[in-house]
Tab-separated table of C-alpha atoms and ligand atoms in Angstrom:
chain	number	residue	atom	x	y	z
I	73	MET	CA	-3.710	-27.521	-7.814
I	74	THR	CA	-4.451	-23.975	-8.934
I	75	ASP	CA	-1.920	-22.035	-10.934
I	76	TYR	CA	-2.784	-18.339	-11.250
I	77	LYS	CA	-1.385	-16.344	-14.147
I	78	ILE	CA	-0.344	-12.932	-12.897
I	79	ALA	CA	0.714	-9.736	-14.691
I	80	LEU	CA	2.719	-7.075	-12.889
I	81	VAL	CA	1.857	-3.442	-13.653
I	82	GLY	CA	4.668	-1.223	-12.392
I	83	PHE	CA	7.942	-3.035	-11.748
I	84	GLY	CA	9.507	-0.914	-8.989
I	85	GLY	CA	10.292	-2.001	-5.460
I	86	VAL	CA	7.006	-3.704	-4.561
I	87	ASN	CA	6.340	-5.777	-7.688
I	88	ARG	CA	10.028	-6.683	-7.935
I	89	GLY	CA	9.620	-7.886	-4.336
I	90	LEU	CA	6.662	-10.013	-5.428
I	91	ALA	CA	8.639	-11.452	-8.355
I	92	GLN	CA	11.438	-12.298	-5.896
I	93	LEU	CA	9.003	-14.099	-3.591
I	94	ILE	CA	7.623	-16.015	-6.589
I	95	ALA	CA	11.163	-16.984	-7.652
I	96	GLU	CA	12.031	-18.183	-4.156
I	97	ARG	CA	8.784	-19.570	-2.751
I	98	ASN	CA	6.454	-20.790	-5.479
I	99	ALA	CA	7.101	-24.478	-4.750
I	100	GLN	CA	6.462	-23.904	-1.053
I	101	TRP	CA	3.211	-22.002	-1.790
I	102	ARG	CA	1.997	-24.855	-4.011
I	103	ALA	CA	2.482	-27.228	-1.073
I	104	THR	CA	1.159	-25.005	1.720
I	105	LEU	CA	-1.262	-22.510	0.149
I	106	GLY	CA	-2.705	-24.684	-2.615
I	107	PHE	CA	-1.713	-22.434	-5.494
I	108	GLY	CA	1.277	-21.215	-7.463
I	109	LEU	CA	1.845	-18.044	-9.462
I	110	THR	CA	3.122	-17.785	-13.037
I	111	ILE	CA	4.128	-14.331	-14.273
I	112	VAL	CA	2.734	-13.836	-17.782
I	113	GLY	CA	3.358	-10.104	-18.228
I	114	VAL	CA	5.254	-7.141	-16.810
I	115	THR	CA	4.850	-3.505	-17.780
I	116	ASP	CA	6.555	-0.402	-16.425
I	117	LEU	CA	6.736	3.153	-17.759
I	118	PHE	CA	10.520	3.276	-17.273
I	119	LEU	CA	11.541	-0.338	-17.945
I	120	GLY	CA	9.227	-1.268	-20.865
I	121	SER	CA	7.091	-4.387	-21.121
I	122	VAL	CA	7.103	-8.087	-21.843
I	123	LEU	CA	4.333	-10.624	-22.264
I	124	ASN	CA	4.534	-14.406	-22.466
I	125	ARG	CA	1.397	-16.473	-21.919
I	126	ALA	CA	3.551	-19.574	-21.297
I	127	GLY	CA	5.256	-17.869	-18.348
I	128	LEU	CA	8.271	-15.666	-17.684
I	129	ASP	CA	11.261	-16.580	-15.518
I	130	ALA	CA	10.727	-14.716	-12.224
I	131	ALA	CA	14.428	-14.925	-11.272
I	132	GLU	CA	15.461	-13.446	-14.631
I	133	LEU	CA	13.037	-10.544	-14.098
I	134	VAL	CA	14.351	-9.874	-10.590
I	135	ALA	CA	17.950	-9.812	-11.878
I	136	LEU	CA	17.212	-7.072	-14.437
I	137	PRO	CA	18.978	-3.777	-13.706
I	138	ALA	CA	16.761	-0.758	-12.996
I	139	GLU	CA	17.756	0.831	-16.318
I	140	LYS	CA	15.529	2.513	-18.862
I	141	GLY	CA	14.072	-0.018	-21.307
I	142	ALA	CA	15.608	-2.998	-19.441
I	143	LEU	CA	12.623	-5.274	-20.170
I	144	ALA	CA	13.692	-5.261	-23.849
I	145	ARG	CA	16.497	-7.619	-22.763
I	146	ILE	CA	13.993	-10.388	-22.007
I	147	ALA	CA	12.996	-12.529	-25.018
I	148	GLY	CA	9.921	-10.899	-26.610
I	149	GLY	CA	10.332	-7.751	-24.478
I	150	THR	CA	10.234	-4.121	-25.593
I	151	ALA	CA	11.418	-0.797	-24.170
I	152	GLU	CA	7.873	0.582	-24.463
I	153	ALA	CA	5.295	0.156	-21.700
I	154	PHE	CA	2.276	-1.440	-23.368
I	155	ASN	CA	0.169	-1.277	-20.220
I	156	GLU	CA	-3.220	-1.903	-21.806
I	157	THR	CA	-1.957	-4.845	-23.887
I	158	VAL	CA	-0.310	-6.498	-20.892
I	159	ILE	CA	-3.391	-5.993	-18.706
I	160	LYS	CA	-5.945	-7.147	-21.259
I	161	GLN	CA	-4.059	-9.604	-23.460
I	162	SER	CA	-1.520	-11.440	-21.317
I	163	GLY	CA	-4.107	-14.026	-20.285
I	164	ALA	CA	-3.632	-13.005	-16.638
I	165	ASP	CA	-6.106	-14.138	-13.976
I	166	ILE	CA	-4.710	-11.504	-11.599
I	167	ILE	CA	-3.205	-8.036	-12.110
I	168	ALA	CA	-0.791	-6.850	-9.401
I	169	GLU	CA	-0.975	-3.065	-9.719
I	170	ALA	CA	1.963	-1.254	-8.068
I	171	THR	CA	2.578	1.940	-10.009
I	172	PHE	CA	3.044	5.253	-8.228
I	173	THR	CA	0.328	6.650	-5.934
I	174	ASN	CA	-1.192	9.772	-7.418
I	175	PRO	CA	-2.767	11.598	-4.446
I	176	VAL	CA	-4.636	14.075	-6.668
I	177	ASP	CA	-6.764	11.915	-8.960
I	178	GLY	CA	-5.499	8.342	-8.476
I	179	GLU	CA	-4.608	8.073	-12.178
I	180	PRO	CA	-3.460	6.312	-14.266
I	181	ALA	CA	-3.613	3.473	-11.721
I	182	ALA	CA	-7.403	3.728	-11.373
I	183	THR	CA	-7.702	3.225	-15.140
I	184	PHE	CA	-5.390	0.184	-14.963
I	185	CYS	CA	-7.652	-1.307	-12.258
I	186	ARG	CA	-10.764	-0.474	-14.316
I	187	TRP	CA	-9.337	-2.133	-17.459
I	188	ALA	CA	-8.610	-5.305	-15.503
I	189	LEU	CA	-11.903	-5.479	-13.605
I	190	GLU	CA	-13.945	-4.750	-16.747
I	191	SER	CA	-12.090	-7.651	-18.412
I	192	GLY	CA	-13.048	-10.008	-15.561
I	193	ILE	CA	-9.516	-10.057	-14.085
I	194	HIS	CA	-8.862	-9.934	-10.308
I	195	VAL	CA	-6.877	-6.911	-9.063
I	196	VAL	CA	-4.522	-6.778	-6.084
I	197	THR	CA	-2.875	-3.427	-5.421
I	198	SER	CA	-0.766	-1.556	-2.886
I	199	ASN	CA	-1.613	1.770	-4.530
I	200	LYS	CA	-3.583	4.139	-2.297
I	201	GLY	CA	-4.838	6.437	-5.064
I	202	PRO	CA	-7.430	4.187	-6.736
I	203	ILE	CA	-8.965	3.156	-3.387
I	204	ALA	CA	-9.020	6.524	-1.640
I	205	LEU	CA	-10.281	8.370	-4.728
I	206	HIS	CA	-12.265	5.770	-6.721
I	207	GLY	CA	-12.860	3.017	-4.151
I	208	ALA	CA	-16.667	2.891	-4.285
I	209	GLU	CA	-16.730	2.748	-8.088
I	210	LEU	CA	-14.008	0.099	-8.371
I	211	LYS	CA	-15.502	-2.086	-5.648
I	212	ALA	CA	-18.896	-1.935	-7.367
I	213	LEU	CA	-17.288	-2.823	-10.699
I	214	ALA	CA	-15.504	-5.809	-9.130
I	215	ARG	CA	-18.768	-7.038	-7.575
I	216	GLN	CA	-20.573	-6.631	-10.878
I	217	ARG	CA	-17.919	-8.651	-12.748
I	218	GLY	CA	-17.604	-11.260	-9.986
I	219	VAL	CA	-13.878	-10.691	-9.423
I	220	ALA	CA	-11.764	-9.643	-6.437
I	221	PHE	CA	-10.426	-6.145	-5.794
I	222	GLU	CA	-8.051	-6.393	-2.813
I	223	TYR	CA	-5.775	-3.714	-1.360
I	224	GLU	CA	-4.471	-4.787	2.061
I	225	GLY	CA	-1.032	-3.264	1.359
I	226	ALA	CA	-2.444	0.222	0.856
I	227	VAL	CA	-2.471	0.742	4.630
I	228	MET	CA	0.470	-0.358	6.798
I	229	SER	CA	2.122	-2.386	4.052
I	230	GLY	CA	2.254	-6.109	4.918
I	231	THR	CA	0.902	-5.669	8.441
I	232	PRO	CA	-2.701	-6.901	8.338
I	233	VAL	CA	-5.093	-4.096	9.208
I	234	ILE	CA	-7.974	-3.737	6.764
I	235	ARG	CA	-9.071	-7.389	6.714
I	236	VAL	CA	-8.407	-7.820	10.445
I	237	ALA	CA	-10.581	-4.857	11.357
I	238	ARG	CA	-13.285	-5.638	8.774
I	239	GLN	CA	-13.567	-9.291	9.777
I	240	ALA	CA	-12.254	-9.851	13.288
I	241	LEU	CA	-13.540	-6.568	14.758
I	242	ALA	CA	-16.959	-6.738	13.081
I	243	GLY	CA	-19.583	-6.242	15.784
I	244	SER	CA	-17.129	-4.726	18.269
I	245	GLY	CA	-18.648	-1.248	17.910
I	246	LEU	CA	-15.790	0.505	16.177
I	247	GLN	CA	-15.932	4.212	17.004
I	248	GLY	CA	-12.677	5.444	15.511
I	249	PHE	CA	-8.947	4.972	15.215
I	250	GLU	CA	-5.670	6.815	15.585
I	251	GLY	CA	-2.331	5.699	14.305
I	252	ILE	CA	1.119	6.169	12.905
I	253	LEU	CA	0.401	5.360	9.272
I	254	ASN	CA	3.468	6.527	7.379
I	255	GLY	CA	6.740	4.618	7.613
I	256	THR	CA	8.878	7.326	6.024
I	257	SER	CA	7.860	10.163	8.338
I	258	ASN	CA	8.161	7.959	11.419
I	259	TYR	CA	11.590	6.826	10.209
I	260	VAL	CA	12.622	10.457	9.623
I	261	LEU	CA	11.500	11.552	13.113
I	262	THR	CA	13.330	8.579	14.648
I	263	ARG	CA	16.558	9.249	12.750
I	264	MET	CA	16.424	13.009	13.501
I	265	LYS	CA	16.233	12.114	17.201
I	266	GLU	CA	19.442	10.104	16.592
I	267	GLY	CA	21.186	13.161	15.099
I	268	LEU	CA	20.537	13.087	11.328
I	269	SER	CA	19.315	16.175	9.488
I	270	PHE	CA	15.832	16.130	7.945
I	271	ALA	CA	17.297	15.841	4.407
I	272	GLU	CA	19.683	13.015	5.405
I	273	ALA	CA	16.875	11.067	7.059
I	274	VAL	CA	14.575	11.472	4.020
I	275	ALA	CA	17.400	10.297	1.727
I	276	GLU	CA	17.855	7.172	3.884
I	277	ALA	CA	14.126	6.418	3.752
I	278	GLN	CA	14.255	6.718	-0.045
I	279	GLN	CA	17.258	4.420	-0.215
I	280	LEU	CA	15.456	1.827	1.909
I	281	GLY	CA	12.428	1.844	-0.435
I	282	TYR	CA	9.999	3.367	2.093
I	283	ALA	CA	9.343	6.747	0.481
I	284	GLU	CA	6.851	7.688	-2.213
I	285	ALA	CA	8.152	8.698	-5.668
I	286	ASP	CA	7.706	12.274	-4.386
I	287	PRO	CA	8.636	12.090	-0.678
I	288	SER	CA	6.766	15.311	0.087
I	289	ALA	CA	3.667	13.048	0.046
I	290	ASP	CA	5.167	11.316	3.092
I	291	VAL	CA	6.450	14.274	5.084
I	292	GLU	CA	3.548	16.658	4.361
I	293	GLY	CA	0.931	14.112	5.476
I	294	TYR	CA	-0.736	13.556	2.073
I	295	ASP	CA	0.025	9.817	2.129
I	296	VAL	CA	-1.505	9.453	5.613
I	297	ARG	CA	-4.529	11.457	4.489
I	298	LEU	CA	-5.228	8.846	1.776
I	299	LYS	CA	-4.846	6.041	4.333
I	300	VAL	CA	-7.217	7.773	6.772
I	301	VAL	CA	-9.814	8.092	3.990
I	302	ILE	CA	-9.386	4.397	3.102
I	303	LEU	CA	-9.736	3.196	6.726
I	304	ALA	CA	-12.614	5.542	7.597
I	305	ASN	CA	-14.625	4.630	4.496
I	306	GLU	CA	-13.882	0.936	4.868
I	307	LEU	CA	-14.415	0.556	8.612
I	308	LEU	CA	-16.502	3.480	9.880
I	309	ASP	CA	-18.961	3.490	6.982
I	310	ALA	CA	-17.871	7.031	6.184
I	311	ARG	CA	-18.065	8.633	2.758
I	312	LEU	CA	-15.012	10.850	3.224
I	313	LYS	CA	-13.314	12.629	0.375
I	314	VAL	CA	-9.645	13.553	0.647
I	315	SER	CA	-10.604	17.234	1.052
I	316	ASP	CA	-12.677	16.362	4.167
I	317	VAL	CA	-9.521	15.474	6.129
I	318	THR	CA	-7.505	18.316	7.669
I	319	CYS	CA	-3.838	17.718	6.922
I	320	SER	CA	-0.411	18.908	8.008
I	321	GLY	CA	2.936	17.094	8.129
I	322	ILE	CA	6.317	16.976	9.850
I	323	SER	CA	8.462	19.166	7.585
I	324	ALA	CA	8.249	22.150	9.951
I	325	ILE	CA	9.585	20.127	12.912
I	326	SER	CA	13.214	21.062	13.531
I	327	ALA	CA	16.026	19.212	15.290
I	328	ALA	CA	15.615	21.759	18.120
I	329	ASP	CA	11.885	20.906	18.443
I	330	ILE	CA	12.770	17.209	18.677
I	331	ALA	CA	15.449	17.831	21.308
I	332	LYS	CA	13.082	20.022	23.333
I	333	ALA	CA	10.375	17.343	23.246
I	334	GLU	CA	12.906	14.717	24.294
I	335	ALA	CA	14.040	16.860	27.249
I	336	THR	CA	10.471	17.139	28.498
I	337	GLY	CA	9.635	13.415	28.224
I	338	GLN	CA	7.667	13.761	25.002
I	339	CYS	CA	8.049	12.904	21.322
I	340	TRP	CA	6.651	14.066	17.980
I	341	LYS	CA	4.552	11.632	15.935
I	342	LEU	CA	2.558	12.105	12.725
I	343	ILE	CA	-0.918	10.900	13.661
I	344	GLY	CA	-3.794	10.030	11.317
I	345	ALA	CA	-7.127	9.741	13.094
I	346	ALA	CA	-10.865	9.489	12.499
I	347	ARG	CA	-13.849	9.175	14.825
I	348	LYS	CA	-17.611	8.963	14.698
I	349	THR	CA	-19.267	12.050	16.161
I	350	SER	CA	-22.537	12.180	18.116
I	351	ASP	CA	-24.468	13.233	14.997
I	352	GLY	CA	-23.245	10.106	13.154
I	353	SER	CA	-20.787	11.883	10.889
I	354	VAL	CA	-17.079	11.060	10.818
I	355	GLU	CA	-14.359	13.644	11.397
I	356	ALA	CA	-10.746	12.981	10.451
I	357	SER	CA	-7.349	14.636	10.647
I	358	VAL	CA	-3.640	14.239	9.952
I	359	GLU	CA	-1.231	16.239	12.109
I	360	ALA	CA	2.023	16.060	14.033
I	361	ARG	CA	1.262	15.600	17.727
I	362	LEU	CA	3.437	15.854	20.787
I	363	LEU	CA	2.862	12.629	22.743
I	364	PRO	CA	3.951	11.854	26.307
I	365	ARG	CA	6.513	9.030	26.386
I	366	THR	CA	3.911	6.867	28.169
I	367	HIS	CA	1.474	7.057	25.222
I	368	PRO	CA	1.054	3.618	23.502
I	369	LEU	CA	2.147	5.097	20.144
I	370	ALA	CA	5.210	6.908	21.549
I	371	GLY	CA	7.438	3.814	21.449
I	372	ILE	CA	6.773	3.062	17.769
I	373	GLY	CA	10.075	3.807	16.003
I	374	GLY	CA	11.580	3.609	12.514
I	375	ALA	CA	9.386	2.438	9.625
I	376	ILE	CA	7.088	0.582	12.021
I	377	ASN	CA	3.461	1.714	11.986
I	378	ALA	CA	0.692	1.173	14.516
I	379	VAL	CA	-3.022	1.805	14.596
I	380	SER	CA	-5.199	1.772	17.657
I	381	PHE	CA	-8.891	1.007	17.061
I	382	ASN	CA	-11.331	2.392	19.600
I	383	THR	CA	-14.125	-0.161	20.102
I	384	GLU	CA	-17.159	-0.223	22.415
I	385	LEU	CA	-16.735	-3.852	23.487
I	386	LEU	CA	-12.945	-4.225	23.738
I	387	GLY	CA	-11.691	-0.692	24.341
I	388	ALA	CA	-8.499	-0.006	22.403
I	389	VAL	CA	-7.191	-2.717	20.067
I	390	THR	CA	-3.771	-1.891	18.652
I	391	VAL	CA	-2.048	-3.495	15.668
I	392	SER	CA	1.582	-2.712	14.916
I	393	GLY	CA	4.150	-3.900	12.378
I	394	PRO	CA	6.073	-2.824	9.278
I	395	GLY	CA	4.453	0.161	7.593
I	396	ALA	CA	6.634	0.229	4.482
I	397	GLY	CA	9.199	-1.833	2.625
I	398	ARG	CA	9.489	-3.676	-0.684
I	399	VAL	CA	9.182	-7.285	0.451
I	400	GLU	CA	6.821	-6.353	3.288
I	401	THR	CA	4.433	-4.779	0.778
I	402	ALA	CA	4.895	-7.637	-1.690
I	403	PHE	CA	3.703	-9.884	1.144
I	404	ALA	CA	0.516	-7.772	1.316
I	405	LEU	CA	-0.107	-8.564	-2.377
I	406	LEU	CA	0.390	-12.246	-1.593
I	407	SER	CA	-2.090	-11.959	1.297
I	408	ASP	CA	-4.614	-10.457	-1.155
I	409	ILE	CA	-4.100	-13.411	-3.501
I	410	ILE	CA	-4.563	-15.838	-0.602
I	411	ALA	CA	-7.814	-14.026	0.271
I	412	LEU	CA	-9.183	-14.258	-3.259
I	413	HIS	CA	-8.094	-17.902	-3.535
I	414	ASN	CA	-9.838	-18.780	-0.264
I	415	ALA	CA	-12.978	-16.847	-1.265
I	416	GLY	CA	-13.116	-18.859	-4.494
I	417	LYS	CA	-13.029	-22.104	-2.496
I	418	ARG	CA	-16.192	-21.322	-0.525
M	960	NAD	N1	7.376	0.815	-1.048
M	960	NAD	C1	6.564	0.723	-0.010
M	960	NAD	O1	6.997	0.571	1.125
M	960	NAD	C2	5.090	0.770	-0.215
M	960	NAD	C3	4.245	0.373	0.828
M	960	NAD	C4	2.861	0.403	0.641
M	960	NAD	C5	2.345	0.867	-0.541
M	960	NAD	N2	3.190	1.273	-1.529
M	960	NAD	C6	2.600	1.732	-2.790
M	960	NAD	O2	2.865	0.719	-3.764
M	960	NAD	C7	3.088	1.324	-5.047
M	960	NAD	C8	4.428	0.882	-5.591
M	960	NAD	O3	5.426	1.279	-4.679
M	960	NAD	P1	6.981	1.065	-5.050
M	960	NAD	O4	7.720	1.293	-3.805
M	960	NAD	O5	7.150	-0.192	-5.808
M	960	NAD	O6	7.192	2.308	-6.015
M	960	NAD	P2	8.365	2.480	-7.092
M	960	NAD	O7	8.436	3.939	-7.340
M	960	NAD	O8	9.568	1.729	-6.690
M	960	NAD	O9	7.761	1.733	-8.378
M	960	NAD	C9	6.699	2.226	-9.113
M	960	NAD	C10	6.937	1.807	-10.554
M	960	NAD	O10	5.799	2.182	-11.312
M	960	NAD	C11	6.251	2.605	-12.578
M	960	NAD	N3	5.232	3.482	-13.167
M	960	NAD	C12	4.920	4.755	-12.835
M	960	NAD	N4	3.929	5.215	-13.627
M	960	NAD	C13	3.618	4.206	-14.474
M	960	NAD	C14	2.689	4.066	-15.534
M	960	NAD	N5	1.889	5.067	-15.898
M	960	NAD	N6	2.636	2.900	-16.198
M	960	NAD	C15	3.469	1.861	-15.868
M	960	NAD	N7	4.378	1.947	-14.880
M	960	NAD	C16	4.447	3.091	-14.194
M	960	NAD	C17	7.560	3.332	-12.314
M	960	NAD	O11	8.371	3.366	-13.480
M	960	NAD	C18	8.154	2.504	-11.188
M	960	NAD	O12	9.055	1.532	-11.657
M	960	NAD	C19	2.958	2.826	-4.839
M	960	NAD	O13	1.640	3.212	-5.180
M	960	NAD	C20	3.189	3.001	-3.346
M	960	NAD	O14	2.501	4.112	-2.811
M	960	NAD	C21	4.535	1.220	-1.398
M	961	HSE	N1	5.634	5.812	1.500
M	961	HSE	C1	4.761	5.052	2.324
M	961	HSE	C2	4.720	3.620	1.828
M	961	HSE	C3	3.628	2.825	2.485
M	961	HSE	O1	2.362	3.230	2.070
M	961	HSE	C4	5.260	5.085	3.765
M	961	HSE	O2	6.395	5.532	3.981
M	961	HSE	O3	4.511	4.703	4.658
């Protein structure tokens, strides 16, 4: 039986969700997945940090209030976030990195990933910044150190997309994709159709744990732009930079625009897309599009996401499921750990 020691970097919605799953399901995972998880460190800019190589009580961590310095209440804890110490000295086999996504330079999360990989520690992350902005470097570092760098939750949360497309669609002749890749903006458009104002709908999405720390990343398309870069580079062999993707969001769409679309049998959706062109390059965009109600993506409501892959052998293959959420994204981290565990078995 394998028992992985795991340290949680960032203890907001997603990593708290993972701690909750560990508290509730570790015994079941030991029986069904062949491994268990022991939390040996937690660090968070707001909450502080704690490290215990013998293992921390996951339920006690989950019960902590979201108050400044709260980790000081755990035996051995402190109100300061000793990120580097927790990453390098907790004895962790795996770092679960879930700090905020920085769409400009991916930092400091990219540095957290680098510290772990350089130390021979596996990294699982739901953070889009390090992958979209430093993916090639971090993947090479992981290969060089013989450890895993997994990031399924960076696109469509717990709904499997990256591994499915990379593995199950290999050889299908993938030419491009288009999708609804941001839960918050899709939730906002759905709720505005139901009568809420833009601000009310954004506030609800924040309350439900879907939105980024700065929700303008969701509604202005920046979050989708990172996801388009990740998918295009991963699946279409592109070398896109964030600045290569044209980008606009949904903030200019008014309640009147939504009502007018509705009256004409259409609906607004924020669409991220990329496709191979005839000269072999890849072009990509993020924009609000008016879709006919019969379009396959028109019926995707709330925080659900969907991506339709355009393949030569199968035509369109569409995957849909939760695109945001604390436990949903924590599940993505678990799926990354399952992947690295299974890879180690081969
Ligand atoms: N919530 C979702 O639905 C979802 C889905 C997919 C991906 N993600 C991504 O997962 C990550 C975590 O999301 P979340 O919802 O838990 O966010 P969150 O805002 O709830 O939590 C992030 C935590 O990171 C901490 N933090 C910020 N900077 C830090 C630093 N320098 N050092 C240590 N801690 C730091 C914050 O104090 C906060 O507690 C983000 O990158 C987000 O984009 C979230
Ligand atoms: N804020 C993001 C989280 C998932 O990446 C969304 O709403 O889709």
